[in-house]
XYZ file of C-alpha atoms in Angstrom:
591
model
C 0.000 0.000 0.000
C 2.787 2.520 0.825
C 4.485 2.030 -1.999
C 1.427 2.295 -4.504
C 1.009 5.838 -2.445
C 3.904 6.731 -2.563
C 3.560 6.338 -6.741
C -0.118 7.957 -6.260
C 1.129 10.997 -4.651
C 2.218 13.921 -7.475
C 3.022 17.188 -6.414
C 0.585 19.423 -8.432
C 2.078 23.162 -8.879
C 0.363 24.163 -11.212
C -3.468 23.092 -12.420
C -3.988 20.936 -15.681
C -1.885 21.061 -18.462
C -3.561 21.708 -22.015
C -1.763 22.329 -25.368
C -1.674 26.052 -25.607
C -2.476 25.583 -29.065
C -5.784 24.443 -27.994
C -8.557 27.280 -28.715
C -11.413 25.348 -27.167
C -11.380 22.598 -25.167
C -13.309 19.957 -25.712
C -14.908 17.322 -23.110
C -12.518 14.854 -24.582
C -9.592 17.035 -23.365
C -10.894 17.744 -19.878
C -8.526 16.964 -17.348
C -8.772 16.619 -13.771
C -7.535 19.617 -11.629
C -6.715 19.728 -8.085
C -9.151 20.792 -5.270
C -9.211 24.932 -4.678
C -9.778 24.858 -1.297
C -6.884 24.297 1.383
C -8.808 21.585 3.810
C -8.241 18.236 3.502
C -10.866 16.826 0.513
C -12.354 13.585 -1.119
C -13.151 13.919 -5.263
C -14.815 11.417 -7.636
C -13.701 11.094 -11.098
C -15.511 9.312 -13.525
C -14.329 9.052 -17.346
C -14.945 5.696 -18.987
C -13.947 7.504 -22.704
C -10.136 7.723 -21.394
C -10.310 3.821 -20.290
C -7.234 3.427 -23.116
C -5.222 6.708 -22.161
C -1.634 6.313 -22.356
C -1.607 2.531 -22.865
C 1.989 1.119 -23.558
C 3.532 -2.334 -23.952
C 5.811 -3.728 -21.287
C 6.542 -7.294 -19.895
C 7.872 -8.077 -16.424
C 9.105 -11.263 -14.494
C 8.739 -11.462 -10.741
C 10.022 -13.885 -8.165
C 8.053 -14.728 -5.144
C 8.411 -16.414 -1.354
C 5.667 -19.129 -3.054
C 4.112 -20.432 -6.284
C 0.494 -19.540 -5.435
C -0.367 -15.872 -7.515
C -2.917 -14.687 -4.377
C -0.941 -16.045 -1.919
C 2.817 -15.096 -2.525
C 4.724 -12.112 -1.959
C 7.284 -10.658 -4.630
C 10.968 -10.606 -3.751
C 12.034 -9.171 -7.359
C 11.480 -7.875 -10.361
C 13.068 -7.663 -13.851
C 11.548 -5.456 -17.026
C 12.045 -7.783 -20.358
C 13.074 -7.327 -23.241
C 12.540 -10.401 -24.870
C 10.676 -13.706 -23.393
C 12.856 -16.679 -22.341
C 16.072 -14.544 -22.161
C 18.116 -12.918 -19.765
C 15.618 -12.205 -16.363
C 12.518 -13.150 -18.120
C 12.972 -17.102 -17.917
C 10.118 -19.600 -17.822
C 10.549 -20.325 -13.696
C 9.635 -16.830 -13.129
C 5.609 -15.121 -13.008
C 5.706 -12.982 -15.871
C 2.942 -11.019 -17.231
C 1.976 -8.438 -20.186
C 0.508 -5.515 -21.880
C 0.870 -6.330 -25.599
C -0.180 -3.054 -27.510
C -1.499 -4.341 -31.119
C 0.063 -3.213 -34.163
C -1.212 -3.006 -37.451
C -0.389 -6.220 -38.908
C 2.140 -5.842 -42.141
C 4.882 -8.926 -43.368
C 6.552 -9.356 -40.588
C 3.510 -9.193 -37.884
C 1.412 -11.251 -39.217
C -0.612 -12.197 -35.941
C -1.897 -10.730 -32.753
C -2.209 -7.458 -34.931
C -5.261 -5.201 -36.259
C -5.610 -6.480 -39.480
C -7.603 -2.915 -40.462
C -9.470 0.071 -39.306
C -12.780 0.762 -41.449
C -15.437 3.370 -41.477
C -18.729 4.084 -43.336
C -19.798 7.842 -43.212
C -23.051 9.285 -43.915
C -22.903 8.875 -48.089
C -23.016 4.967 -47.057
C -19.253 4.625 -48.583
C -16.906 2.281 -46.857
C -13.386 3.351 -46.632
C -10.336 2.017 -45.159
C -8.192 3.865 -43.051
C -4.972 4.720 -44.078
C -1.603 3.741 -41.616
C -0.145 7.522 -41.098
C 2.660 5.923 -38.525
C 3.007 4.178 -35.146
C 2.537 6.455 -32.584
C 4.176 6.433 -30.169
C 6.188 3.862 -31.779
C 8.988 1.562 -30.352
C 10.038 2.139 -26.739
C 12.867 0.375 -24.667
C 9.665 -1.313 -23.252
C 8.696 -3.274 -26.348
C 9.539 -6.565 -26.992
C 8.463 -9.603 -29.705
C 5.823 -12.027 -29.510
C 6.394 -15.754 -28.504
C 3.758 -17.440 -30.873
C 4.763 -21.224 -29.140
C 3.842 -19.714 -25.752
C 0.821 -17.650 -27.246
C 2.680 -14.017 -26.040
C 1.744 -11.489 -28.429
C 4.024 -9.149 -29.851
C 4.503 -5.614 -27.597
C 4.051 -3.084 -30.525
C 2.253 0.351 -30.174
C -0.767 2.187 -30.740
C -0.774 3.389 -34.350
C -2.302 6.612 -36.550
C -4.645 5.945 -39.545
C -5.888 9.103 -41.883
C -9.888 9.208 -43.017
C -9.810 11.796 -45.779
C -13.098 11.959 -46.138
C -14.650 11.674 -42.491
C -13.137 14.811 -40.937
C -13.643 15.936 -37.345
C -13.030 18.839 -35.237
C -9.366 18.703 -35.532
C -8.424 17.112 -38.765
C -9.162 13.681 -40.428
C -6.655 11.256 -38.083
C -7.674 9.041 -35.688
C -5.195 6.701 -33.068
C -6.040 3.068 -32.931
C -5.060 1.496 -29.449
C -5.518 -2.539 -29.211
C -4.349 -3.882 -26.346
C -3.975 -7.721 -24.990
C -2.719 -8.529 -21.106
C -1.573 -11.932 -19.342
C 0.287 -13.842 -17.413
C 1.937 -17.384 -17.024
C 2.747 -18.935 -13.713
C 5.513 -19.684 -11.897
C 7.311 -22.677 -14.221
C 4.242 -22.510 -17.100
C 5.166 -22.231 -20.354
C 2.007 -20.457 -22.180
C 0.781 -17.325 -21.562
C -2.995 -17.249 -20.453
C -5.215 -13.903 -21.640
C -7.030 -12.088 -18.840
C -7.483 -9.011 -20.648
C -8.562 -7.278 -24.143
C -9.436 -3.551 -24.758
C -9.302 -1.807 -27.964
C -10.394 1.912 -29.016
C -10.787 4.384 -31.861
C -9.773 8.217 -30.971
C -10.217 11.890 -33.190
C -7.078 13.388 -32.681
C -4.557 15.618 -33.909
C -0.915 15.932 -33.219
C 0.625 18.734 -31.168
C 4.105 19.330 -30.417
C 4.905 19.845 -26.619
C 6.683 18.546 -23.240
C 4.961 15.323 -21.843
C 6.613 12.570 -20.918
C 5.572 8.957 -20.730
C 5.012 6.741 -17.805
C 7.456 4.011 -17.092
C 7.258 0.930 -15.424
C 8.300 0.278 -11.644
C 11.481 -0.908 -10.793
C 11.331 -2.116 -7.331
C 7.942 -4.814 -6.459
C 5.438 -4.550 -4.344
C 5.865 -5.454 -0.610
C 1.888 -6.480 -0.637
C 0.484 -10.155 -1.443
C -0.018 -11.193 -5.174
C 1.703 -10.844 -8.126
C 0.550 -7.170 -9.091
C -1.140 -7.034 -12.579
C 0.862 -3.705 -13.023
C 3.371 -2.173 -11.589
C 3.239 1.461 -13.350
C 4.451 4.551 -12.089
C 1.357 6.431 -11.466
C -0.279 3.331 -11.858
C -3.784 2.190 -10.575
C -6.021 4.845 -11.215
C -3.836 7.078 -13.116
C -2.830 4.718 -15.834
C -5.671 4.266 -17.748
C -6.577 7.835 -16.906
C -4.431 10.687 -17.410
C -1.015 10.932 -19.240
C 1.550 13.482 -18.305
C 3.236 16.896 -18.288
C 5.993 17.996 -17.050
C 5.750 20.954 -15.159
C 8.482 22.686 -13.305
C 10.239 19.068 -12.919
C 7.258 17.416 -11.492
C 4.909 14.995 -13.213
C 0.832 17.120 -14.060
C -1.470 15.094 -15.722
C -1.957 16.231 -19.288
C -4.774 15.603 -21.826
C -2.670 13.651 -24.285
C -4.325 10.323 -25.185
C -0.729 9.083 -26.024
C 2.667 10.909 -26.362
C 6.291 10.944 -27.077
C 9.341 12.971 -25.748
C 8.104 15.837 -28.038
C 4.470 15.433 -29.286
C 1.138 14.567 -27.851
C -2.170 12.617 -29.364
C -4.522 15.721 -29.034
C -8.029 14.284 -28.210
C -11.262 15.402 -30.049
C -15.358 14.555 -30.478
C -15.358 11.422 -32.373
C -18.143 11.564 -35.466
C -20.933 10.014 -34.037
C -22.731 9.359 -37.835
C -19.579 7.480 -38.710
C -19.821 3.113 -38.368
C -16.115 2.716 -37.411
C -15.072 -0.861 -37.718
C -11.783 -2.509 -35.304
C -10.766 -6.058 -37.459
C -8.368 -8.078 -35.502
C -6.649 -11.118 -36.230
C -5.519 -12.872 -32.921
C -3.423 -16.347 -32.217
C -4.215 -15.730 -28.569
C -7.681 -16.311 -28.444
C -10.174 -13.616 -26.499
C -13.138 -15.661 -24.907
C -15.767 -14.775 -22.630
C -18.130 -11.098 -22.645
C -16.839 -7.887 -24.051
C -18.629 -4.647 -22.934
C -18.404 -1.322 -24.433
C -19.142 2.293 -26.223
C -20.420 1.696 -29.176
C -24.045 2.240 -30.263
C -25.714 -0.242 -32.857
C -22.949 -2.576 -32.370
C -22.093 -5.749 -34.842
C -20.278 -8.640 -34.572
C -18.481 -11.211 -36.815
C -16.345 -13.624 -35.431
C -14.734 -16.224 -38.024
C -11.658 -18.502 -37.770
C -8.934 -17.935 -40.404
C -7.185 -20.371 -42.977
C -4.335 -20.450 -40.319
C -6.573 -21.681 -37.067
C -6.188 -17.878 -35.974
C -9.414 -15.675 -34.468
C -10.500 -13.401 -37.053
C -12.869 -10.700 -34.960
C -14.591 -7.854 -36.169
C -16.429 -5.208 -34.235
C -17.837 -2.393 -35.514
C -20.807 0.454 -34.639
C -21.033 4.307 -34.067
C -19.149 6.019 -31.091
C -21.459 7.026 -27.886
C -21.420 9.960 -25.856
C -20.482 8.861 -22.527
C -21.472 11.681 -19.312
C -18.404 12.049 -16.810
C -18.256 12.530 -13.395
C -15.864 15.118 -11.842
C -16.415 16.608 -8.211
C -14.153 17.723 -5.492
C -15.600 17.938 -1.726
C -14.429 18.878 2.121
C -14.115 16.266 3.914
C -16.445 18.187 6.438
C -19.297 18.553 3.604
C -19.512 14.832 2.580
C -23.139 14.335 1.758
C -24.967 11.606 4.270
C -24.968 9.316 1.325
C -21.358 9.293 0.516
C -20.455 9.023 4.083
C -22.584 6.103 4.642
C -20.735 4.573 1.741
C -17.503 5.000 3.145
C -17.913 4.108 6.803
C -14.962 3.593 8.685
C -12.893 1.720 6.124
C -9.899 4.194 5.684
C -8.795 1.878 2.713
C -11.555 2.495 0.893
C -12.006 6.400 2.407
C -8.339 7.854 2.720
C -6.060 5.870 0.470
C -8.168 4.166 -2.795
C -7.572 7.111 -5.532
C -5.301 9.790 -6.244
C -3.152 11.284 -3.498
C -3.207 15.344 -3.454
C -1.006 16.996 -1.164
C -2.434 20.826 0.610
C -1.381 23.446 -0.821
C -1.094 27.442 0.774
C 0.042 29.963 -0.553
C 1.991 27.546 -3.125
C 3.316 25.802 0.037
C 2.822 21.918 0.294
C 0.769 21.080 3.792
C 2.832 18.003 5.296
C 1.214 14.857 5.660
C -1.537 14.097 8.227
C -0.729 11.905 11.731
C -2.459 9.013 9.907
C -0.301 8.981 6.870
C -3.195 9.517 4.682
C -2.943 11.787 1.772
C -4.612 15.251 2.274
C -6.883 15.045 -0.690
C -7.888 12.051 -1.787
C -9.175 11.518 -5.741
C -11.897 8.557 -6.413
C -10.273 7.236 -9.804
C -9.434 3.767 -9.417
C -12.929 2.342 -10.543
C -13.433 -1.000 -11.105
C -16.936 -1.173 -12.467
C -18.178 -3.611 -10.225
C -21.102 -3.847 -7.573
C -19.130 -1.816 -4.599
C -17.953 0.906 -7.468
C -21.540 1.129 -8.747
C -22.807 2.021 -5.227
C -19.706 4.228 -4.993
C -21.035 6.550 -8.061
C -24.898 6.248 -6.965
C -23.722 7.909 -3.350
C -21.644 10.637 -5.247
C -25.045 11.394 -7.649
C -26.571 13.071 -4.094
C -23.639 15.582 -3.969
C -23.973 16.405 -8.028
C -27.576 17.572 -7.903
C -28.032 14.135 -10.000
C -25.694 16.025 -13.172
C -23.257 14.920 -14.765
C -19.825 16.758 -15.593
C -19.203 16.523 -19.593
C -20.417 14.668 -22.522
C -17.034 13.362 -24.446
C -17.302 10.829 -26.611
C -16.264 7.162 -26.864
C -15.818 4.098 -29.342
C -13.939 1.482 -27.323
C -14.760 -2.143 -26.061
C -13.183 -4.371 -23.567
C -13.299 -7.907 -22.531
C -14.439 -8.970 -18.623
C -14.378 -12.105 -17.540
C -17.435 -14.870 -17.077
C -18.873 -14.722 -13.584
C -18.904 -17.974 -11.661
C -22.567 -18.809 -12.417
C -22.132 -22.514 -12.985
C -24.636 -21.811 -16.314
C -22.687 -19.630 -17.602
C -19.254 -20.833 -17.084
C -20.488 -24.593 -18.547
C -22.197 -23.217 -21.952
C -19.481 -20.839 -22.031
C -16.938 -24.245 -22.080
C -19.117 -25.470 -25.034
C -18.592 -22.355 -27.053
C -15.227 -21.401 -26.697
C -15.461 -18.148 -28.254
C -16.727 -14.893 -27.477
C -20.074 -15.017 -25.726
C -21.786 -11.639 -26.096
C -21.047 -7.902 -26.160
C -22.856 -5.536 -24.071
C -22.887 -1.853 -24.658
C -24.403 1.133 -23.521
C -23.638 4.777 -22.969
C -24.403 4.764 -18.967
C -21.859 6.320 -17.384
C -21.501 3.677 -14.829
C -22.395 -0.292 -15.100
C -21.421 -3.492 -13.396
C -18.801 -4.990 -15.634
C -19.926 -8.465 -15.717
C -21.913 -10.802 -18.271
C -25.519 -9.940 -17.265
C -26.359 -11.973 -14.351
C -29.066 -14.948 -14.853
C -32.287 -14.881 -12.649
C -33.460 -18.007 -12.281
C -36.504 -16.827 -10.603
C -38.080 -15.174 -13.354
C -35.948 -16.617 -16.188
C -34.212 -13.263 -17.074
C -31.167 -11.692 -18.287
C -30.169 -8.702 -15.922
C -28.185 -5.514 -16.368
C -27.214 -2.496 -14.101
C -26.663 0.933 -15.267
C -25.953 4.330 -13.577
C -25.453 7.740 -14.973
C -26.805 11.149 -13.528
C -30.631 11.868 -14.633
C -29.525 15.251 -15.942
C -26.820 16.504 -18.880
C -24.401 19.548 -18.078
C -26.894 22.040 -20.172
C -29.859 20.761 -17.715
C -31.802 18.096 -20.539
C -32.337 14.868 -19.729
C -29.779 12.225 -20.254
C -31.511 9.082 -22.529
C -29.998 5.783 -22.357
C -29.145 3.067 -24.684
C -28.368 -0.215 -24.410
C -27.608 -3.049 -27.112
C -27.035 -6.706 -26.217
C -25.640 -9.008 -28.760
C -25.768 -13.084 -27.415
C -24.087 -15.806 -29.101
C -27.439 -17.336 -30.539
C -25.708 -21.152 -29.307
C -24.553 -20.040 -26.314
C -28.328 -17.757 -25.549
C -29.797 -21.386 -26.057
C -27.856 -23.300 -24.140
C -28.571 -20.896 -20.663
C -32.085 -21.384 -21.379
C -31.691 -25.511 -22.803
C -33.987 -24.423 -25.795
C -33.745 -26.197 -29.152
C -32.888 -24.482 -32.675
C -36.767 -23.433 -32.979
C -37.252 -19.746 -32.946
C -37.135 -17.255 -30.104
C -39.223 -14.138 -28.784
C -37.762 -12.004 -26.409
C -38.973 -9.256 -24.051
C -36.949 -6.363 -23.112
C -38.244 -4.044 -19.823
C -36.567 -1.274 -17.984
C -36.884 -1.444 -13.990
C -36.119 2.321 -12.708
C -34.363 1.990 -9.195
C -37.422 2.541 -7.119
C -38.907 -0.446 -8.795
C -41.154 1.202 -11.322
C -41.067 0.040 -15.075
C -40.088 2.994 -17.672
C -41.429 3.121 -21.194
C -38.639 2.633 -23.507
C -38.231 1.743 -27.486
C -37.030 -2.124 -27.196
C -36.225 -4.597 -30.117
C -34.844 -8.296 -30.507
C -34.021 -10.203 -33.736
C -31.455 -13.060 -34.851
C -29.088 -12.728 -37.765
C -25.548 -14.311 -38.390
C -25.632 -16.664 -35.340
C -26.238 -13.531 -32.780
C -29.217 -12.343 -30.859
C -29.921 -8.671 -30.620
C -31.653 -7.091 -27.865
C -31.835 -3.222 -27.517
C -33.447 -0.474 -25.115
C -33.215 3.052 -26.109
C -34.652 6.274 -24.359
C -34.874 5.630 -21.087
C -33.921 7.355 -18.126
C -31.758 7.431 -15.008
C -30.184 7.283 -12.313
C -29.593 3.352 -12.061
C -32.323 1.332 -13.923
C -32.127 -2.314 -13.903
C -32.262 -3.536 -17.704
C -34.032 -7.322 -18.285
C -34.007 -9.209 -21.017
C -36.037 -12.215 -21.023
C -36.411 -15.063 -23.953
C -38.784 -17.048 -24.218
C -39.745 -20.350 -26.744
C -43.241 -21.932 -27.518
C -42.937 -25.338 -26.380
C -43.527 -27.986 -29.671
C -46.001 -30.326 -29.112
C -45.294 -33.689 -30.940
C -47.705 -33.890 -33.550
C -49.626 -37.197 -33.637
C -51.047 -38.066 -36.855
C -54.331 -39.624 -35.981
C -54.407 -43.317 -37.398
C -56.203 -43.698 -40.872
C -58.604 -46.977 -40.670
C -57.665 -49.344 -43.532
C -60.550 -51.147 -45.438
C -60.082 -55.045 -45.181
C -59.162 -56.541 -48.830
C -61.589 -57.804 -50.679
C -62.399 -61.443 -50.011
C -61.968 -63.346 -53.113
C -64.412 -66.023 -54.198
C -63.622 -68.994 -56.444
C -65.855 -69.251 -58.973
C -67.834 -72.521 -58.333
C -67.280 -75.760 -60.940
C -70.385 -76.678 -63.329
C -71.191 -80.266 -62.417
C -71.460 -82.766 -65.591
C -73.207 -85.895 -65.656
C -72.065 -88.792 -67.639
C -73.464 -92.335 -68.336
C -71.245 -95.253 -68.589
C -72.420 -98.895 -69.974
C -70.327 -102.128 -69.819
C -72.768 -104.968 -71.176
C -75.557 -105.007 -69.870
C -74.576 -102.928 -66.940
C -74.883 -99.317 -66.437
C -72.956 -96.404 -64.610
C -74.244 -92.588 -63.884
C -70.748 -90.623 -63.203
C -71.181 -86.932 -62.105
C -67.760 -84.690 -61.508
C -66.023 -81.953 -63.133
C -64.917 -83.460 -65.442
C -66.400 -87.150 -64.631
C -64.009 -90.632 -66.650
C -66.041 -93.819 -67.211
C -64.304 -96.747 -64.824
C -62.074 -98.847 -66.609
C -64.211 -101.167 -68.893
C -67.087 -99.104 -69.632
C -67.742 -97.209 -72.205
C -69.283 -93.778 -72.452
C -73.156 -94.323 -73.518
């Protein structure tokens, strides 16, 4: 813990740091500034659109005092270059981020295979590769396709022409894949996939990129990442330097010299991510993307061949800094007396007066403290419904967003068995809440229904009232196997369950095409509805085909024989013979 504060804890100066070039800054570019008063504060900060912000590639070996991930505490830790050489030997936990570049002749898997688009006029163009951005770093290393690593590349720069935005016509593509092996394994297992689509355009200026830890973590478990600024700030902000200290700047990615300028994605434009992975992604992806499609194919080579593609969302952000004195009921109810959860989970701000730094508190707690570090799970979902009291139920912007990610199947026994059966992506869930529980949606076996949970403020910035949307695609196999239904048809039901129990009015539709079912829910309203999806299947009678009574053949009578009568003589003596066709006895003689 002290040592991920200790990486939490930046010394802001100075507030945000935007590209002076900037004239007007958009929601995309908002960054998150330090509290203005001097008492010691607690801030929420909620931006699901920067989920891919300053993604890089790295892999690390650890040793530990055991074998067992949860269980065993790292002694060491080596950054690789390459897998199976120097530090980064097959003993040793090692785990990834493996950035995705566009695949060319020598990457030919684990790579985005293209980046498409259809605009307005219906025309379907192909983006075209501009460069890798940021490019190679002493943190990138090559792929191990016998132990299913992928290659650590970079996020990369594509050019639309003809689908401008507000800042030119170039858009970043960041893929990104993350794993592990064990101690002594030899493949790599995938825990992790998130890809995204940003409008940007390139600025010259001062950040500079975070860097991987070099000393481990004194807590339990193998850390999934050991970044400096890690946690809640990787994923989050990237950086700035200002006056030699590190200020979070609104760069999506960067080099030494120039920064990925964020901008309003096109929300008319279909963007499409195609992917061509040896390390197979399994299980539920959920995203940003409205109307969302899905083909999933296997290539000549036994590689996954996925293709997502859909229209970006706008996505409402939460940003607001209280006194620790002022902390709504709600939020303090939340909290309790857990000073984990209270005084050390987010972003460490130090006091500032009169540009001096306050020192630390008795209790070793930062003096602000910044909710960032959001998991988008049940407690986090709470976390964001408590803050909604203190934000007059608004939200804070309305960037937007065209990203998915993968999460991993829950534990229902249901789910984890059809799952097994498929092997392949199960479903993608998307929606433009601002908040959700991360999971597949859970199974009620009560009622027989799919279930959902969303959360976003009831109110936008300008005062209107945020509508939300929601699209489920289902593996059509896998759908049927949850609900042990045959190939026969399917009707589904789609209903909206508003917090205080209440069912909204809202546009719903289901059909089946290409192997998927798609459910959707659109114009509904907040601040955490419960979406359920229910299918349903007539039940097929055996038809009995009544029996048809069969006439009994016709019974078939021999004709009957004409009787003749003969007379037979022998002397004097005489014979009458009657018969068919009557002899005279030896002797006599027909008369």
């Amino acid at each position: 813990m002290k040592r991920l504060l200790t990486a939490l804890l930046v010394l802001f100066t100075t507030l945000s740091v935007l590209p002076a070039t900037a004239a007007t800054q958009f929601d995309e570019q908002f960054v998150a500034t330090p509290p203005t008063f001097t008492e010691r504060g607690t801030g929420i900060y909620v931006n699901d659109a920067a989920a891919l912000q300053s993604e890089f590639s790295r892999l690390e070996a650890w040793t530990a005092d055991g074998k067992e991930k949860q269980k065993s505490k790292p002694l060491q830790h080596w950054i690789c270059t390459e897998y199976g050489k120097g530090d980064c030997t097959q003993e040793k936990y090692v785990d990834f981020t493996s950035v995705l570049g566009l695949c060319n002749a020598q990457v030919t898997t684990d790579c985005v295979k293209s980046v498409t688009a259809v605009g307005p006029d219906g025309k379907l163009v192909t983006g075209t590769l501009v460069e890798e951005f940021p490019g190679k770093t002493q943190f990138s290393f090559p792929g191990n396709v016998a132990a299913y690593l992928p290659a650590g590349s970079s996020a990369f720069i594509v050019d639309f022409p003809t689908l401008p935005h507000a800042g030119g016509t170039q858009y970043i593509v960041i893929a990104a894949l993350s794993g592990y092996k064990q101690f002594d394994e030899s493949v790599f297992k995938i825990d992790g996939f998130k890809a995204g689509i940003y409008a940007i355009k390139r600025l010259t200026t001062n950040p500079s990129p975070i860097n991987p830890m070099s000393t481990p973590s004194p807590e339990p478990g193998i850390p999934p990442s050991t970044l400096l600024g890690g946690g809640g700030v990787r994923g989050y902000f990237g950086y700035s330097t200002v006056n030699g200290q590190p200020t979070p700047s609104a760069c999506i990615e960067n080099t030494l010299t120039d920064c990925a300028l964020p901008y309003p994605l096109p929300t008319d434009v279909n963007f499409s991510l195609n992917l061509k992975l040896h390390s197979k992604v399994s299980g539920w992806l959920n995203g940003r993307i409205d109307d969302v499609q899905a083909i999933i194919s296997a290539d000549t080579d036994g590689d996954q061949l996925i293709s997502v593609s859909g229209k970006p969302l706008v996505i409402p952000t939460l940003f607001k800094w209280l006194k620790k004195s002022e902390l709504t009921p709600e939020i303090t109810a939340y909290y309790g007396n857990d000073a984990r959860i209270r005084d050390f989970s987010g972003n460490g701000y130090p006091g500032l007066i009169n540009g001096q730094v306050i020192p630390r508190a008795d209790d070793e707690a930062p003096y602000s403290i910044l909710k960032t570090r959001l998991s988008y799970d049940e407690h986090t979902f709470k976390e964001v419904i408590a803050w909604l009291s203190a934000m007059n139920n608004t939200s804070s912007g309305t960037p937007t967003a065209w990203s998915f990610r993968s999460v991993q199947m829950n534990e229902n026994g249901l789910f984890t068995g059809c799952l097994s059966q498929l092997n392949s992506l199960a479903g993608i869930v998307t929606t433009n809440a601002t908040m959700y529980v991360a999971s597949p949606p859970t199974f009620n076996q009560t009622d027989q229904s799919l279930e959902y949970k969303v959360a976003a403020a009831h109110n936008l910035p300008d005062g209107t009232e945020f509508r939300g949307r929601y699209n489920l695609l289902i593996r059509s196999e896998f759908a049927r196997c949850i609900y042990n239904y045959t190939t026969a048809p399917v009707s589904a039901s789609v209903s909206i369950v508003s917090a205080d129990g209440g069912n909204q009015v809202a546009t719903t539709s289901f059909g089946e095409k290409d192997g998927w079912l798609k459910f959707s829910a659109n114009n509904f309203t907040f601040s955490a509805p419960t979406i359920r999806v229910k299918l349903t299947q007539a039940k097929i009678e055996p038809v009995v085909t009544p029996a048809v009574p069969v006439a009994p053949a016709p019974q078939v009578i021999p004709p009957v024989a004409k009787i003749k009568n003969i007379t037979c003589v022998k002397g004097k003596t005489t014979k009458k013979i009657s018969g068919v066709n009557p002899k005279c006895p030896v002797g006599y003689k027909l008369k």
